[in-house]
GROMACS .gro file of N, CA and C in nm:
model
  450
    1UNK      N    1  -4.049  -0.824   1.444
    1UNK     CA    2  -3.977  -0.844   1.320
    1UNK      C    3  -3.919  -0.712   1.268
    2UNK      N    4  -4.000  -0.604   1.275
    2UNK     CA    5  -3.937  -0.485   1.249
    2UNK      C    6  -3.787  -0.406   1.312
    3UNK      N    7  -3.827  -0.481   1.466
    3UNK     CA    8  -3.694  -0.427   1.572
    3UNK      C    9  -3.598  -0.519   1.502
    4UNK      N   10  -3.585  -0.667   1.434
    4UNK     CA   11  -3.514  -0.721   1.436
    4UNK      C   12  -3.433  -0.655   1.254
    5UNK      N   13  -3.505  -0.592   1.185
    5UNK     CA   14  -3.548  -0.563   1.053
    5UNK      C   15  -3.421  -0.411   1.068
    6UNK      N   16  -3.460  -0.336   1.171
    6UNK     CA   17  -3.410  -0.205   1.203
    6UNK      C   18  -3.217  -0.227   1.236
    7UNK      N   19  -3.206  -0.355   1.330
    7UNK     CA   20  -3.074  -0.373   1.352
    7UNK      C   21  -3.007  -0.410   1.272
    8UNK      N   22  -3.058  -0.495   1.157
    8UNK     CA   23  -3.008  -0.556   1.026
    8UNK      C   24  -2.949  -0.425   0.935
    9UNK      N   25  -3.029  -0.312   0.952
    9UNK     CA   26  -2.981  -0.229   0.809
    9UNK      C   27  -2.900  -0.115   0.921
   10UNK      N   28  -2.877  -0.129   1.052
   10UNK     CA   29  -2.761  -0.031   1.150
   10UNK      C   30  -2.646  -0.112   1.143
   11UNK      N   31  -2.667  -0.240   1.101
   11UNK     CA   32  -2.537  -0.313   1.145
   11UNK      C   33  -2.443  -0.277   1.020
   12UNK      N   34  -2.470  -0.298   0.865
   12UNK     CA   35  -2.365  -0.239   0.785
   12UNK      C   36  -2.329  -0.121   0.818
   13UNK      N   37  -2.436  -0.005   0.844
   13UNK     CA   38  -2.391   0.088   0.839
   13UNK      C   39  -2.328   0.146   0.934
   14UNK      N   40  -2.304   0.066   1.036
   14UNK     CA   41  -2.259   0.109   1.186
   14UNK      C   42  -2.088   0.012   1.131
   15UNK      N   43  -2.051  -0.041   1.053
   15UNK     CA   44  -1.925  -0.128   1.020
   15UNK      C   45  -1.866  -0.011   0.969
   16UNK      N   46  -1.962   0.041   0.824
   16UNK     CA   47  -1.897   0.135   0.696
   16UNK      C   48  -1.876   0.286   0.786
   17UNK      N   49  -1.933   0.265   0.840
   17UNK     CA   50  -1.880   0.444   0.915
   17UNK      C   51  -1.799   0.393   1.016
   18UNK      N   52  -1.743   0.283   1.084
   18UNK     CA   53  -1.587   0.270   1.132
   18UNK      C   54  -1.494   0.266   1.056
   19UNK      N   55  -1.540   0.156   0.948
   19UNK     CA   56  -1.458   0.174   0.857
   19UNK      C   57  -1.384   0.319   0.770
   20UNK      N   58  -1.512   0.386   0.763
   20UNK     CA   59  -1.458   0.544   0.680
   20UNK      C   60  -1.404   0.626   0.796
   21UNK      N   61  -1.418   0.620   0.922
   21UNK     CA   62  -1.357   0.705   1.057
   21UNK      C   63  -1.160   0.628   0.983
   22UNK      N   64  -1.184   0.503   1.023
   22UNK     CA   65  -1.039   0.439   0.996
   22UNK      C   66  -0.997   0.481   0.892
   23UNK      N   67  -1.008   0.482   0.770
   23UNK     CA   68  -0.944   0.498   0.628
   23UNK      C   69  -0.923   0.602   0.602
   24UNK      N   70  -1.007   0.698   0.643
   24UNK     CA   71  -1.005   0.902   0.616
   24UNK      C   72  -0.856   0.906   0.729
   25UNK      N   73  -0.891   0.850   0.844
   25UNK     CA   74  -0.736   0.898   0.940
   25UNK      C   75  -0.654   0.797   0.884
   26UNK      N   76  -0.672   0.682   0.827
   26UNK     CA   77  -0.546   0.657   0.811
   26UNK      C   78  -0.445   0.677   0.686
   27UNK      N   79  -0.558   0.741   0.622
   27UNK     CA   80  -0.484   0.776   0.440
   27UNK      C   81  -0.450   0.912   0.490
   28UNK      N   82  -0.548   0.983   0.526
   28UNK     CA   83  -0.483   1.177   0.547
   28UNK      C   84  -0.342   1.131   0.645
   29UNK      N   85  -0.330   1.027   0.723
   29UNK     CA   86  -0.251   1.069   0.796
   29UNK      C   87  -0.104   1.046   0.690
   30UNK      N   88  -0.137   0.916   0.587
   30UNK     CA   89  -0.016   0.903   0.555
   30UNK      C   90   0.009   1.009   0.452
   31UNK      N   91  -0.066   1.096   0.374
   31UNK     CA   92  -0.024   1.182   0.319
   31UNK      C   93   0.016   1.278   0.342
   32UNK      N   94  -0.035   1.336   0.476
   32UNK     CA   95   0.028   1.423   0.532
   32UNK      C   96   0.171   1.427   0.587
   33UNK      N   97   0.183   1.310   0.606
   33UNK     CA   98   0.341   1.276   0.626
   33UNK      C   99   0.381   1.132   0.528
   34UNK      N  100   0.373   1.246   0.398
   34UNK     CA  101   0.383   1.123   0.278
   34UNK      C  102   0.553   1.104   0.323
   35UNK      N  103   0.659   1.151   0.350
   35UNK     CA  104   0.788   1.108   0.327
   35UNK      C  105   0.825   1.023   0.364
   36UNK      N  106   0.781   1.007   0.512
   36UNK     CA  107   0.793   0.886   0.633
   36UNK      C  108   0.745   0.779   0.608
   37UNK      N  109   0.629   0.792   0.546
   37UNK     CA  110   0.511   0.687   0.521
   37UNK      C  111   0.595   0.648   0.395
   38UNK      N  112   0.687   0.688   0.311
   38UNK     CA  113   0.788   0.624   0.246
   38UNK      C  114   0.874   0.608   0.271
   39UNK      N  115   0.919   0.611   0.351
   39UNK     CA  116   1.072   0.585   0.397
   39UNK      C  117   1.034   0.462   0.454
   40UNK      N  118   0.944   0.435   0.562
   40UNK     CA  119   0.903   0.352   0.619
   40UNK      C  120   0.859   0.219   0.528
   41UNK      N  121   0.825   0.216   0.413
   41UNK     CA  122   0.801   0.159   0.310
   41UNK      C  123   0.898   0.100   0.266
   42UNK      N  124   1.018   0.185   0.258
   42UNK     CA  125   1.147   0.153   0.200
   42UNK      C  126   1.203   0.049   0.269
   43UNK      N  127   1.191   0.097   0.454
   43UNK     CA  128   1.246  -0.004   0.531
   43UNK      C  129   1.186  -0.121   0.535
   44UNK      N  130   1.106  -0.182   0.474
   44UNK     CA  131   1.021  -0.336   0.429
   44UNK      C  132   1.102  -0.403   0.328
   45UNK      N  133   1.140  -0.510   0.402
   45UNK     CA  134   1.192  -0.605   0.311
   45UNK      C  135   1.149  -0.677   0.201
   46UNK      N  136   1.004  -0.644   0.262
   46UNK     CA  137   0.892  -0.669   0.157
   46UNK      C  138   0.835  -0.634  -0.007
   47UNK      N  139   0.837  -0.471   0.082
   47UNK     CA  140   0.788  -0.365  -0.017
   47UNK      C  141   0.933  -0.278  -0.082
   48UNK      N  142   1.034  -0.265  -0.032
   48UNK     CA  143   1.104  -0.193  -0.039
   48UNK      C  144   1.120  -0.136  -0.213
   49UNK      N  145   1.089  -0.213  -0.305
   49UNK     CA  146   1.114  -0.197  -0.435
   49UNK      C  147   0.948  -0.119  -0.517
   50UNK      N  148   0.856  -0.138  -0.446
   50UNK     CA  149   0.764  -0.056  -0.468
   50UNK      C  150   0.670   0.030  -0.388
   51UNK      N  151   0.801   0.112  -0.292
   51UNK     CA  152   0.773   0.200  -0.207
   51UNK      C  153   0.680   0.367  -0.243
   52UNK      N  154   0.779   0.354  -0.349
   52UNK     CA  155   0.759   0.479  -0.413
   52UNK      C  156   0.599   0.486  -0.507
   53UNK      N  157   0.564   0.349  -0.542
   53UNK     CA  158   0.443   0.396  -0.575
   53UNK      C  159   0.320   0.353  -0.459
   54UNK      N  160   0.352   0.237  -0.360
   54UNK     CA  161   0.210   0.215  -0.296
   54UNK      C  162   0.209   0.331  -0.160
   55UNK      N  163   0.337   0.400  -0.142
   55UNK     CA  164   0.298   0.555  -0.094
   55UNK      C  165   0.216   0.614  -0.133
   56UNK      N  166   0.186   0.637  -0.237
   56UNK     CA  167   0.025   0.714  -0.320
   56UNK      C  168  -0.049   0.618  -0.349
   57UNK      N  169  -0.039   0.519  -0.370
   57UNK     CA  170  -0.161   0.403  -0.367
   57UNK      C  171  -0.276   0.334  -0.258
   58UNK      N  172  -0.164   0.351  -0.175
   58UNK     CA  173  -0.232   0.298  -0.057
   58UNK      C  174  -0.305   0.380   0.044
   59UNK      N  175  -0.252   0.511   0.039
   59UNK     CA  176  -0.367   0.602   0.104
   59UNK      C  177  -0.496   0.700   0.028
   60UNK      N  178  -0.441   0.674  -0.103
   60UNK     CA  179  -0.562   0.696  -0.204
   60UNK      C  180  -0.704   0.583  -0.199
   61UNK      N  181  -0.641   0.448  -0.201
   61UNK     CA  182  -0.727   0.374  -0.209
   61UNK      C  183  -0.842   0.359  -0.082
   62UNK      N  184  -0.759   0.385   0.047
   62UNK     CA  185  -0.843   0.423   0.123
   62UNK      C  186  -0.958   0.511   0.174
   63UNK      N  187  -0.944   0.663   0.085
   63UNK     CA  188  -0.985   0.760   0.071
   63UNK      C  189  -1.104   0.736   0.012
   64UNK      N  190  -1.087   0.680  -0.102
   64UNK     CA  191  -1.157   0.621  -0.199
   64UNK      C  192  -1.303   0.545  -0.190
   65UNK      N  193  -1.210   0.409  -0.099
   65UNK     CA  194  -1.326   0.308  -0.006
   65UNK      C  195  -1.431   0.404   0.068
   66UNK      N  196  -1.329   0.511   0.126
   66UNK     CA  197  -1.427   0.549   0.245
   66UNK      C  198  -1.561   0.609   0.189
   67UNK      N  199  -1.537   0.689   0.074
   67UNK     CA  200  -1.593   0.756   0.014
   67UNK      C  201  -1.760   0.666  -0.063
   68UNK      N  202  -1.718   0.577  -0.104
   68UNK     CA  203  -1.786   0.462  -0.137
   68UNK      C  204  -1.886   0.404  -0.025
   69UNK      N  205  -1.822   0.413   0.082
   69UNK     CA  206  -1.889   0.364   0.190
   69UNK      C  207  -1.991   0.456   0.245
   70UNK      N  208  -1.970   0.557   0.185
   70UNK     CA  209  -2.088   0.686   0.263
   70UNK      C  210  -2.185   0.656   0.122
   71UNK      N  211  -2.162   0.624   0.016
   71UNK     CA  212  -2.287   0.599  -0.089
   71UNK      C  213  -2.338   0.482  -0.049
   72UNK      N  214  -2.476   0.447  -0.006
   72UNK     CA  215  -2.577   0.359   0.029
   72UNK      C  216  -2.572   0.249  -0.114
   73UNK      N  217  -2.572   0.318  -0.212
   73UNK     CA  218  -2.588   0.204  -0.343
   73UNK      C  219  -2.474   0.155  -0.352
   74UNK      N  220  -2.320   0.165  -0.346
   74UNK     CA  221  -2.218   0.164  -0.345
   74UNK      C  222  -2.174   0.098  -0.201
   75UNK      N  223  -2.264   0.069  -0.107
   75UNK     CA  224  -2.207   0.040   0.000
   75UNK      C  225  -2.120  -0.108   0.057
   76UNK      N  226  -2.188  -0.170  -0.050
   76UNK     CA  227  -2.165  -0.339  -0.037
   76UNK      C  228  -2.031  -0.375  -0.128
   77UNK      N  229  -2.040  -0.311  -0.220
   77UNK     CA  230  -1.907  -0.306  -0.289
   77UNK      C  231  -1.787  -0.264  -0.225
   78UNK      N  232  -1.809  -0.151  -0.165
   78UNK     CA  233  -1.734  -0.096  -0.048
   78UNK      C  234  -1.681  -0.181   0.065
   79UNK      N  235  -1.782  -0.229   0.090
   79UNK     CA  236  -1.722  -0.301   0.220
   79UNK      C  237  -1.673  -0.428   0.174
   80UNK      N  238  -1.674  -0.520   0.017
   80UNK     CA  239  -1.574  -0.598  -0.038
   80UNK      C  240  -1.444  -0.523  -0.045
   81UNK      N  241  -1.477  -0.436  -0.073
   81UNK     CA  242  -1.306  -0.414  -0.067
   81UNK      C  243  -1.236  -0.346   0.042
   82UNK      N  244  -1.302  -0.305   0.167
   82UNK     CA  245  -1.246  -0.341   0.281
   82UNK      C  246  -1.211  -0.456   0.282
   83UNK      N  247  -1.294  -0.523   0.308
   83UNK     CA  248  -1.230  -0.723   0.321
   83UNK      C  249  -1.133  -0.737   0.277
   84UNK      N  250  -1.102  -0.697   0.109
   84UNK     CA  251  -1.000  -0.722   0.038
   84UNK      C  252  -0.853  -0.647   0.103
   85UNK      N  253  -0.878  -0.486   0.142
   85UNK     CA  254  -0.793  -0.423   0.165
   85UNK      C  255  -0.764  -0.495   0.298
   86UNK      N  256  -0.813  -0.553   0.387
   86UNK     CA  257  -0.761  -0.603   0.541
   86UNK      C  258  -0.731  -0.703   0.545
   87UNK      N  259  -0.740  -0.791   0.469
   87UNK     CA  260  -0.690  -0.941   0.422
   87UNK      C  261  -0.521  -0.937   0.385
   88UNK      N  262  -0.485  -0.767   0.283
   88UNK     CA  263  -0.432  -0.808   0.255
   88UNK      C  264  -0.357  -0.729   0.365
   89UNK      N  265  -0.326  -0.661   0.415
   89UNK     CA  266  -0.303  -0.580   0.518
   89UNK      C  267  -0.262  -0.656   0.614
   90UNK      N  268  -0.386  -0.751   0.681
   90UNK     CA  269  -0.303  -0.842   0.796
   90UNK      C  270  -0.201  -0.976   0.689
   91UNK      N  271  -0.183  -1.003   0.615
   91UNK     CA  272  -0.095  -1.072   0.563
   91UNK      C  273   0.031  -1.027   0.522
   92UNK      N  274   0.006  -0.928   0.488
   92UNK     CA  275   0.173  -0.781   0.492
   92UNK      C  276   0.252  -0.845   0.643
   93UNK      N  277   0.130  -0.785   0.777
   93UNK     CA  278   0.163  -0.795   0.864
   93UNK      C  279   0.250  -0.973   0.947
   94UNK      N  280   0.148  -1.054   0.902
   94UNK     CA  281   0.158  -1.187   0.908
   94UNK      C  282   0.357  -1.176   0.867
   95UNK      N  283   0.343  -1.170   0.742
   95UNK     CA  284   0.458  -1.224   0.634
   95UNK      C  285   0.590  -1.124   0.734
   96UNK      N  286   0.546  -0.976   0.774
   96UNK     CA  287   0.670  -0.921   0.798
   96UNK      C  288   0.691  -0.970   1.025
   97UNK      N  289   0.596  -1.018   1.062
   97UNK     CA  290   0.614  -1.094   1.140
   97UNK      C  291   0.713  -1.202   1.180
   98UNK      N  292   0.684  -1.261   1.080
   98UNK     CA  293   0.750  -1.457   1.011
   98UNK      C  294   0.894  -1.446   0.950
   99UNK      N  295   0.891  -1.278   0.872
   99UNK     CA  296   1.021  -1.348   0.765
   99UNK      C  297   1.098  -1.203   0.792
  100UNK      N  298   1.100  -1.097   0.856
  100UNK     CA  299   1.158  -0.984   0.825
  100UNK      C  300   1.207  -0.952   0.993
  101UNK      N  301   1.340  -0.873   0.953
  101UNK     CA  302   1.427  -0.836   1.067
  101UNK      C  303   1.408  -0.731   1.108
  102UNK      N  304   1.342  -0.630   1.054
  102UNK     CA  305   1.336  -0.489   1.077
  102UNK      C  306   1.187  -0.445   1.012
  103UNK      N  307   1.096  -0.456   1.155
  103UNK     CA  308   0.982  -0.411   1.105
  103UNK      C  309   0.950  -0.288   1.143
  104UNK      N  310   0.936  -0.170   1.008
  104UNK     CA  311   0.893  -0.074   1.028
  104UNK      C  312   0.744  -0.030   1.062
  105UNK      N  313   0.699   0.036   1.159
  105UNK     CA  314   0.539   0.067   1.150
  105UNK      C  315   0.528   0.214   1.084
  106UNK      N  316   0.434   0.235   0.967
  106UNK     CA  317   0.426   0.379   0.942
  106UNK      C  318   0.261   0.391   1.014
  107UNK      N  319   0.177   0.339   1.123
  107UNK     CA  320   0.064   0.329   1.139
  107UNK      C  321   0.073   0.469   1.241
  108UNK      N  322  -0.028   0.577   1.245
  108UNK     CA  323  -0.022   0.673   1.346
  108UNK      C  324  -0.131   0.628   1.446
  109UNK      N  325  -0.146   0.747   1.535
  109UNK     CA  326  -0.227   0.776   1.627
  109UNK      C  327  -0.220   0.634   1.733
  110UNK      N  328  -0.344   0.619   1.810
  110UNK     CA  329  -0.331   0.495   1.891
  110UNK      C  330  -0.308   0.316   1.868
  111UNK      N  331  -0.357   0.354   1.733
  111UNK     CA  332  -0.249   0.209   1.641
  111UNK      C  333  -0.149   0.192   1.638
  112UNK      N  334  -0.059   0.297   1.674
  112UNK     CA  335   0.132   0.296   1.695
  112UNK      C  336   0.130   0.239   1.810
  113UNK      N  337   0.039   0.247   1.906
  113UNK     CA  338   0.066   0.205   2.031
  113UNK      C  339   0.063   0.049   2.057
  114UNK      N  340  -0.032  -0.013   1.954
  114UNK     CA  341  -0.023  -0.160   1.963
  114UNK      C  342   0.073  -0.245   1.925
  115UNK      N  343   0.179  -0.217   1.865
  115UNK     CA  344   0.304  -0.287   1.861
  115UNK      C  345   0.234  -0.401   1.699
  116UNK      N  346   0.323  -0.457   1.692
  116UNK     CA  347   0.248  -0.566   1.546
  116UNK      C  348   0.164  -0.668   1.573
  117UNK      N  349   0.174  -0.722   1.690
  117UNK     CA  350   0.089  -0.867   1.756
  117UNK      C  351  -0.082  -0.781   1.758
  118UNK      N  352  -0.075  -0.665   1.875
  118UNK     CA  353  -0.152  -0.593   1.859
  118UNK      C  354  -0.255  -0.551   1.693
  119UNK      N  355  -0.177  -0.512   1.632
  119UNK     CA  356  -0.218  -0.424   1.482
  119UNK      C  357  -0.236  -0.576   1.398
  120UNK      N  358  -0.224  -0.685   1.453
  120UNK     CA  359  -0.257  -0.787   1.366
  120UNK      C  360  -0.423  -0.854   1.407
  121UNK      N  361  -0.393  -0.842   1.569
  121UNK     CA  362  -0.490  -0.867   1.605
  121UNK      C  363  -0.637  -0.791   1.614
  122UNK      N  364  -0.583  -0.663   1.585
  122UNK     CA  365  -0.716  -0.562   1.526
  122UNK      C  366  -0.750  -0.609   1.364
  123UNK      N  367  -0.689  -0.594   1.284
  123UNK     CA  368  -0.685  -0.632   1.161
  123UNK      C  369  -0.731  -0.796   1.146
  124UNK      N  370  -0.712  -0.855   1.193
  124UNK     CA  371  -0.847  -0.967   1.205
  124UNK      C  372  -0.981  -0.934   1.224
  125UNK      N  373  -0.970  -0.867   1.345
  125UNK     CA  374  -1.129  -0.796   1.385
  125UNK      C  375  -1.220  -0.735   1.310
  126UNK      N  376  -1.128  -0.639   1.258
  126UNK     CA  377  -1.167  -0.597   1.127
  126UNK      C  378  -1.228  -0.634   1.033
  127UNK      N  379  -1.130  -0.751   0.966
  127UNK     CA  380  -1.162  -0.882   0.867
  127UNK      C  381  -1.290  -0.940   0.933
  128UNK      N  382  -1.316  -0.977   1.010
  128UNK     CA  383  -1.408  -1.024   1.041
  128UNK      C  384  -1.549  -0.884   1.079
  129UNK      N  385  -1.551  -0.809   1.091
  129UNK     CA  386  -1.631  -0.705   1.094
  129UNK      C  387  -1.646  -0.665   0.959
  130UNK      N  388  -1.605  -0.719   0.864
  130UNK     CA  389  -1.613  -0.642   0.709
  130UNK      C  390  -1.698  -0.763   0.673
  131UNK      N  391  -1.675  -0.911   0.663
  131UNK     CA  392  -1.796  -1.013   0.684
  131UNK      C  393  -1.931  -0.983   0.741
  132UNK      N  394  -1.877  -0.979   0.865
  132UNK     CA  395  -2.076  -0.915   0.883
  132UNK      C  396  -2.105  -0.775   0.804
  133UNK      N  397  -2.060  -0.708   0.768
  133UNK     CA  398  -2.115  -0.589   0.705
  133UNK      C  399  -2.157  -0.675   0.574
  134UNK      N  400  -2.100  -0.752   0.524
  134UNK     CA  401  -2.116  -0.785   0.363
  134UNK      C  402  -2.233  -0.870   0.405
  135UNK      N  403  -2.236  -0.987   0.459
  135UNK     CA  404  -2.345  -1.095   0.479
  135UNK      C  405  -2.514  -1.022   0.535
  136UNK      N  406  -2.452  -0.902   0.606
  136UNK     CA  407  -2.581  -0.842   0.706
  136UNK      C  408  -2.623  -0.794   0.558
  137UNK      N  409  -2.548  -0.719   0.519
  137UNK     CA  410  -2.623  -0.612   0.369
  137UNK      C  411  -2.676  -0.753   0.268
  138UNK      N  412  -2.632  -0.845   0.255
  138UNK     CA  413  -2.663  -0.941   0.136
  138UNK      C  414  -2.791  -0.949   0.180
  139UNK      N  415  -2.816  -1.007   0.333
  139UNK     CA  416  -2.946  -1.059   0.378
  139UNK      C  417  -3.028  -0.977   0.414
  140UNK      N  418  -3.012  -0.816   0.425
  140UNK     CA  419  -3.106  -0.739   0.384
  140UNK      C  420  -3.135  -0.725   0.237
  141UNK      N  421  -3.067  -0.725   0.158
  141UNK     CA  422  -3.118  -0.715   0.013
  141UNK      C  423  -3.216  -0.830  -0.010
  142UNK      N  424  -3.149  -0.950   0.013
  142UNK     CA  425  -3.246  -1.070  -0.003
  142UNK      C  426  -3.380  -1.063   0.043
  143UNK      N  427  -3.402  -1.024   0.150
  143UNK     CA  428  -3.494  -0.943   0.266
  143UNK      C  429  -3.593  -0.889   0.185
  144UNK      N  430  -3.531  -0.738   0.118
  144UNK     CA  431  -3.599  -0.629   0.095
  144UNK      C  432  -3.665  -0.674  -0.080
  145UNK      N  433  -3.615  -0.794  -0.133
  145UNK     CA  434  -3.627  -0.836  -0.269
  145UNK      C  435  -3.759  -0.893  -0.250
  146UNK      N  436  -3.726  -0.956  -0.160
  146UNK     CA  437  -3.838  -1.086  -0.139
  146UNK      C  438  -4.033  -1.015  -0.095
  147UNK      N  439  -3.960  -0.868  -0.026
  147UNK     CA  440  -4.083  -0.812   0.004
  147UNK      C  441  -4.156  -0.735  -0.098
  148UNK      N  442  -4.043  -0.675  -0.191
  148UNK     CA  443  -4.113  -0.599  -0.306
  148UNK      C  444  -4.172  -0.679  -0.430
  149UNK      N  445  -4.147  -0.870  -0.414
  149UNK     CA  446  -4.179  -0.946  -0.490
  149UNK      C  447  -4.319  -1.000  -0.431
  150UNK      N  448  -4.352  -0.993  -0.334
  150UNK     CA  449  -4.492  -1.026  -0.253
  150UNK      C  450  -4.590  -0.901  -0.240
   0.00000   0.00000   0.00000
């Protein structure tokens, strides 16, 4: 019960530290090349009208999460709003799939390489890896409640 006890509390935390590897490279990257990462914004048929602010929004917020995700008390909250942030992320993706002529990627490193079918199909994975982080942490809390109540 203990071995099974030990994998339960590696499994969030083995999600929230992919998660913060992902969000630290993918926010530094867009700030570091904040112009592109707006321009690229601009070219969304989507976003094009609020380019100029989710350029600083969107790699802040990531920064943010990640940061959250390295606090243990803070961790479950954290990884809701991964969920939230990749939900909405693959639905950006979804929508500029379905309805847009000119899809820009501002995504770096080996995520450029997956093309959008690709970067959609990680971003599910994701979504679904931010679920088990939330459900694994719920049912350790439930877990760890139930023992300090006995």
């Amino acid at each position: 019960m203990k071995l099974l006890e030990q994998y339960t509390k590696a499994i969030p935390f083995i999600i929230s530290m992919l998660f913060v590897v992902l969000f630290i490279f993918a926010g530094l990257s867009k700030l570091i090349d904040y112009y592109q990462f707006q321009q690229q914004l601009e070219q969304s048929d989507i976003l094009k009208g609020y380019a100029g602010t989710l350029s600083w929004i969107v790699p802040t917020i990531e920064i943010v999460i990640s940061l959250f995700l390295l606090i243990p008390r803070f961790r479950i909250f954290a990884l809701y709003a991964c969920l939230g942030l990749m939900i909405m992320f693959t639905i950006y993706i979804t929508l500029m799939l379905h309805f847009s002529e000119t899809i820009p990627c501002s995504c770096g490193g080996v995520i450029s390489t997956l093309g959008w079918r690709g970067h959609l199909y990680l971003n599910l994975c994701l979504t679904v890896l931010a679920f088990i982080g939330i459900f694994t942490s719920i049912g350790l809390q439930k877990r760890l409640s139930i023992k300090n109540t006995t």
